[in-house]
Backbone as ProteinMPNN parsed JSONL, in Angstrom:
{"seq_chain_A": "MIASFTITPHATKVANDLLYNNKAPLWIKINMPVVRLVTAEWLPPQMREAYGLKTSKTRRVVYRMLLGLTRGVYPHMPMAIRKFPMKYYLKDMRRRMDNVA", "coords_chain_A": {"N_chain_A": [[0.816, -1.199, 0.0], [1.946, 1.25, 0.739], [3.693, 1.819, -1.325], [1.986, 2.705, -3.286], [1.142, 5.172, -2.469], [0.477, 8.607, -2.978], [2.075, 11.596, -2.661], [0.722, 14.552, -1.971], [0.722, 18.096, -2.795], [-0.539, 19.413, -0.672], [-0.188, 17.607, 1.471], [2.579, 17.726, 1.68], [2.878, 20.386, 2.499], [1.606, 20.293, 5.009], [3.344, 18.517, 6.336], [5.697, 20.066, 6.29], [4.845, 22.207, 7.87], [4.608, 20.888, 10.31], [7.194, 19.815, 10.753], [8.93, 21.95, 10.558], [8.219, 24.026, 12.34], [8.016, 27.26, 13.304], [6.665, 28.574, 15.247], [6.414, 27.082, 17.472], [6.85, 26.134, 20.962], [9.972, 26.808, 22.684], [11.226, 24.468, 23.728], [10.285, 22.522, 22.057], [11.208, 23.384, 19.547], [13.943, 23.024, 19.907], [14.147, 20.283, 19.871], [13.396, 19.574, 17.299], [15.298, 19.007, 15.138], [16.034, 16.368, 15.794], [13.543, 15.113, 15.629], [13.014, 15.45, 12.887], [15.118, 13.911, 11.832], [14.497, 11.297, 12.82], [11.963, 10.96, 11.664], [12.62, 11.023, 8.919], [14.209, 8.719, 8.754], [12.397, 6.729, 9.376], [10.583, 6.708, 7.288], [9.768, 5.163, 4.113], [12.055, 5.086, 1.286], [10.94, 6.327, -1.134], [8.84, 7.896, -0.128], [10.19, 9.527, 1.663], [11.81, 11.011, -0.082], [9.789, 12.298, -1.554], [8.741, 13.996, 0.353], [10.882, 15.605, 0.699], [12.851, 15.115, 2.554], [16.039, 14.308, 3.963], [18.626, 11.803, 3.923], [21.578, 10.1, 4.955], [24.688, 8.311, 5.169], [25.954, 9.132, 7.52], [23.795, 10.301, 8.912], [22.205, 8.028, 9.309], [23.854, 6.573, 11.035], [23.894, 8.298, 13.26], [21.175, 8.169, 13.879], [20.925, 5.43, 14.652], [22.579, 5.473, 16.92], [21.131, 7.253, 18.508], [18.777, 5.751, 18.895], [19.83, 3.639, 20.427], [20.676, 5.048, 22.714], [18.205, 6.014, 23.581], [16.853, 3.621, 24.186], [18.285, 2.868, 26.418], [17.941, 4.965, 28.262], [15.221, 5.879, 28.395], [13.421, 3.974, 29.769], [14.086, 4.498, 32.416], [13.346, 7.041, 33.012], [11.391, 9.442, 34.867], [7.86, 8.974, 35.142], [6.297, 11.269, 34.881], [7.793, 12.94, 33.219], [7.949, 11.361, 30.952], [5.286, 11.318, 30.121], [4.696, 13.962, 29.675], [4.809, 15.274, 27.0], [2.512, 14.121, 25.738], [0.41, 14.925, 27.457], [0.682, 17.69, 27.232], [0.062, 18.188, 24.504], [-2.548, 17.137, 24.345], [-3.894, 18.876, 26.081], [-3.496, 21.285, 24.697], [-4.86, 20.685, 22.308], [-7.485, 20.352, 23.267], [-7.967, 22.934, 24.222], [-7.872, 24.384, 21.82], [-10.037, 23.224, 20.5], [-12.123, 24.052, 22.139], [-12.091, 26.757, 21.581], [-12.993, 26.799, 18.993], [-15.576, 25.859, 19.052]], "CA_chain_A": [[0.0, 0.0, 0.0], [2.786, 2.444, 0.825], [4.267, 2.088, -2.647], [0.992, 3.374, -4.126], [0.809, 6.494, -1.922], [0.864, 9.805, -3.704], [2.262, 12.72, -1.746], [0.152, 15.747, -2.586], [1.291, 19.356, -2.295], [-1.13, 19.712, 0.641], [0.498, 16.758, 2.444], [3.928, 18.291, 1.852], [2.733, 21.614, 3.295], [1.327, 19.88, 6.386], [4.597, 17.97, 6.873], [6.607, 21.191, 6.541], [4.323, 22.943, 9.029], [4.912, 20.114, 11.509], [8.618, 19.569, 10.946], [9.685, 23.22, 10.564], [7.306, 24.955, 13.0], [8.721, 28.357, 13.971], [5.825, 29.125, 16.317], [6.38, 26.113, 18.57], [7.634, 26.517, 22.143], [11.414, 26.611, 22.549], [11.633, 23.082, 23.995], [9.958, 21.743, 20.86], [12.142, 23.806, 18.5], [15.248, 22.422, 20.189], [14.076, 18.856, 19.537], [12.96, 19.348, 15.919], [16.266, 18.282, 14.304], [15.932, 14.937, 16.104], [12.266, 14.66, 15.073], [13.194, 15.344, 11.432], [15.995, 12.766, 11.59], [13.741, 10.071, 13.064], [10.925, 10.883, 10.638], [13.259, 10.666, 7.649], [14.687, 7.335, 8.798], [11.247, 5.818, 9.444], [9.843, 6.676, 6.017], [10.391, 4.468, 2.982], [12.805, 6.034, 0.444], [10.144, 7.135, -2.066], [8.085, 8.895, 0.635], [11.18, 10.465, 2.196], [12.174, 11.918, -1.18], [8.622, 13.115, -1.901], [8.627, 15.039, 1.377], [12.08, 16.434, 0.68], [13.705, 14.82, 3.707], [17.33, 13.775, 3.533], [19.314, 10.806, 4.722], [22.95, 9.831, 4.534], [25.318, 7.32, 6.036], [26.17, 9.781, 8.813], [22.499, 10.433, 9.58], [21.781, 6.698, 9.739], [24.665, 6.236, 12.217], [23.37, 9.117, 14.361], [19.875, 7.596, 14.204], [21.144, 4.199, 15.406], [23.103, 5.867, 18.229], [20.001, 7.836, 19.228], [17.92, 4.644, 19.335], [20.516, 2.951, 21.521], [20.596, 5.924, 23.886], [16.81, 6.044, 24.02], [16.55, 2.329, 24.815], [18.926, 2.817, 27.725], [17.525, 6.039, 29.17], [13.768, 6.065, 28.499], [12.749, 3.205, 30.833], [14.464, 4.997, 33.737], [12.846, 8.411, 33.187], [10.151, 9.524, 35.648], [6.65, 8.899, 34.333], [5.822, 12.63, 34.606], [8.538, 13.44, 32.06], [7.573, 10.54, 29.8], [3.921, 11.645, 29.699], [4.534, 15.395, 29.47], [4.393, 15.672, 25.646], [1.136, 13.707, 25.485], [-0.483, 15.808, 28.212], [0.79, 19.034, 26.658], [-0.67, 18.258, 23.235], [-3.969, 16.944, 24.614], [-4.392, 20.135, 26.641], [-3.515, 22.255, 23.608], [-5.937, 20.312, 21.394], [-8.763, 20.667, 23.913], [-8.088, 24.394, 24.229], [-8.2, 24.808, 20.471], [-11.391, 22.774, 20.184], [-13.047, 24.939, 22.876], [-12.124, 28.046, 20.89], [-13.721, 26.633, 17.727], [-17.004, 25.621, 19.349]], "C_chain_A": [[0.862, 1.268, 0.0], [3.355, 2.813, -0.534], [3.29, 2.841, -3.538], [0.598, 4.753, -3.608], [1.295, 7.592, -2.85], [0.952, 10.948, -2.696], [1.789, 13.984, -2.46], [0.863, 16.989, -2.083], [0.735, 19.731, -0.913], [-0.442, 18.893, 1.736], [1.909, 17.274, 2.719], [3.881, 19.55, 2.706], [2.473, 21.274, 4.765], [2.603, 19.349, 7.044], [5.58, 19.093, 7.185], [6.156, 22.013, 7.744], [4.649, 22.216, 10.33], [6.409, 20.034, 11.787], [9.47, 20.832, 11.013], [8.839, 24.321, 11.19], [8.095, 26.019, 13.769], [7.935, 28.948, 15.131], [5.744, 28.207, 17.522], [7.16, 26.652, 19.769], [9.105, 26.135, 21.957], [11.821, 25.155, 22.75], [11.306, 22.177, 22.81], [10.932, 22.093, 19.737], [13.505, 23.143, 18.665], [15.272, 20.954, 19.739], [13.736, 18.579, 18.077], [14.013, 18.699, 15.017], [16.222, 16.77, 14.541], [14.641, 14.37, 15.514], [12.378, 14.494, 13.556], [14.065, 14.141, 11.072], [15.223, 11.463, 11.73], [12.667, 9.889, 11.99], [11.517, 10.435, 9.308], [13.692, 9.203, 7.638], [13.54, 6.332, 8.854], [10.532, 5.681, 8.112], [10.548, 5.829, 4.971], [11.042, 5.486, 2.043], [11.939, 6.907, -0.471], [9.33, 8.203, -1.334], [9.029, 9.966, 1.194], [11.559, 11.485, 1.127], [11.019, 12.839, -1.546], [8.426, 14.248, -0.904], [9.855, 15.938, 1.437], [12.981, 16.237, 1.882], [14.966, 14.115, 3.222], [17.803, 12.671, 4.462], [20.715, 10.627, 4.147], [23.512, 8.773, 5.475], [25.517, 7.895, 7.442], [24.865, 9.898, 9.588], [21.989, 9.085, 10.077], [22.566, 6.252, 10.976], [24.161, 7.01, 13.427], [22.024, 8.561, 14.824], [20.036, 6.327, 15.05], [21.681, 4.498, 16.813], [21.982, 6.439, 19.104], [19.053, 6.744, 19.734], [18.546, 3.89, 20.504], [20.455, 3.754, 22.806], [19.182, 5.929, 24.455], [16.432, 4.742, 24.732], [17.149, 2.229, 26.215], [18.364, 3.797, 28.728], [16.016, 6.052, 29.433], [13.102, 5.256, 29.613], [13.024, 3.729, 32.241], [13.985, 6.43, 34.002], [11.589, 8.402, 34.043], [8.934, 9.576, 34.717], [6.136, 10.302, 33.983], [6.518, 13.211, 33.375], [8.129, 12.658, 30.813], [6.201, 10.92, 29.255], [3.722, 13.121, 29.377], [4.133, 15.771, 28.05], [2.944, 15.304, 25.336], [0.161, 14.648, 26.188], [-0.482, 17.22, 27.639], [-0.075, 19.15, 25.401], [-2.168, 18.005, 23.415], [-4.598, 18.224, 25.161], [-4.503, 21.196, 25.553], [-4.658, 21.959, 22.631], [-7.301, 20.659, 21.991], [-9.006, 22.162, 23.948], [-8.502, 24.913, 22.858], [-9.613, 24.412, 20.073], [-12.438, 23.633, 20.911], [-13.186, 26.282, 22.184], [-12.908, 27.976, 19.586], [-15.217, 26.541, 17.985], [-17.735, 26.86, 19.793]], "O_chain_A": [[0.531, 2.245, -0.672], [3.484, 3.994, -0.856], [3.714, 3.545, -4.454], [-0.202, 5.439, -4.244], [2.379, 7.512, -3.426], [-0.003, 11.219, -1.968], [2.396, 14.421, -3.438], [1.537, 16.944, -1.053], [1.45, 20.296, -0.086], [-0.145, 19.419, 2.809], [2.373, 17.258, 3.859], [4.753, 19.758, 3.55], [3.051, 21.892, 5.66], [2.903, 19.697, 8.186], [6.227, 19.076, 8.232], [6.98, 22.461, 8.542], [4.936, 22.856, 11.343], [6.838, 20.172, 12.933], [10.61, 20.787, 11.475], [8.747, 25.421, 10.646], [8.758, 25.715, 14.76], [8.472, 29.733, 15.911], [5.067, 28.53, 18.498], [8.023, 27.518, 19.618], [9.431, 25.248, 21.168], [12.673, 24.652, 22.018], [11.983, 21.172, 22.591], [11.43, 21.201, 19.049], [14.14, 22.751, 17.686], [16.3, 20.454, 19.283], [13.789, 17.422, 17.658], [13.637, 17.883, 14.175], [16.358, 15.986, 13.602], [14.643, 13.27, 14.962], [11.892, 13.508, 13.002], [13.775, 13.432, 10.108], [15.29, 10.609, 10.846], [12.487, 8.789, 11.469], [10.964, 9.556, 8.647], [13.554, 8.523, 6.621], [13.702, 5.192, 8.418], [9.935, 4.64, 7.836], [11.778, 5.775, 4.935], [10.618, 6.641, 2.009], [12.181, 8.11, -0.573], [9.146, 9.301, -1.859], [8.706, 11.154, 1.196], [11.622, 12.684, 1.401], [11.228, 14.021, -1.819], [7.992, 15.339, -1.277], [9.857, 16.934, 2.161], [13.793, 17.107, 2.196], [14.957, 13.42, 2.206], [17.427, 12.616, 5.633], [20.981, 10.967, 2.995], [22.873, 8.395, 6.457], [25.272, 7.211, 8.435], [24.828, 9.625, 10.787], [21.402, 9.008, 11.157], [22.001, 5.621, 11.87], [24.017, 6.44, 14.508], [21.762, 8.49, 16.024], [19.351, 6.171, 16.061], [21.283, 3.851, 17.782], [21.901, 6.139, 20.295], [18.582, 6.806, 20.87], [17.856, 3.544, 21.463], [20.208, 3.197, 23.876], [18.992, 5.856, 25.669], [15.763, 4.769, 25.765], [16.581, 1.579, 27.093], [18.311, 3.501, 29.922], [15.588, 6.219, 30.575], [12.282, 5.809, 30.346], [12.268, 3.432, 33.166], [14.196, 6.966, 35.09], [10.796, 7.463, 33.964], [8.994, 10.159, 33.634], [5.595, 10.501, 32.896], [5.886, 13.902, 32.576], [7.981, 13.238, 29.737], [5.979, 10.849, 28.046], [2.672, 13.495, 28.853], [3.182, 16.536, 27.89], [2.223, 16.098, 24.732], [-0.803, 15.113, 25.582], [-1.526, 17.868, 27.571], [-0.849, 20.096, 25.256], [-2.978, 18.602, 22.705], [-5.695, 18.609, 24.757], [-5.493, 21.925, 25.493], [-5.344, 22.876, 22.179], [-8.168, 21.194, 21.3], [-10.13, 22.614, 23.727], [-9.375, 25.774, 22.748], [-10.308, 25.166, 19.392], [-13.508, 23.907, 20.367], [-14.261, 26.883, 22.191], [-13.432, 28.99, 19.124], [-16.024, 27.08, 17.228], [-18.932, 26.804, 20.073]]}, "name": "protein", "num_of_chains": 1, "seq": "MIASFTITPHATKVANDLLYNNKAPLWIKINMPVVRLVTAEWLPPQMREAYGLKTSKTRRVVYRMLLGLTRGVYPHMPMAIRKFPMKYYLKDMRRRMDNVA"}
């Protein structure tokens, strides 16, 4: 199914808005290079190219190192820190939905 996906200009715009968001809080902006790296490495090559994301041997090595670090650190992080992004975005989504209604 993935091979038959067509990346539309609208999908590319949404991806750019998510991956290059200049209006995000500072803590999110700081993490965006890592998010872009992980996103690029997770996508199949044809989708990665359609979205204009890059990969290289160096980026793949950094990605593997990041995964190893995450596997070692994440299980030992306090639950409050692990759940913070989810709670932040749920609160933001609810706030935005209240403003629309």
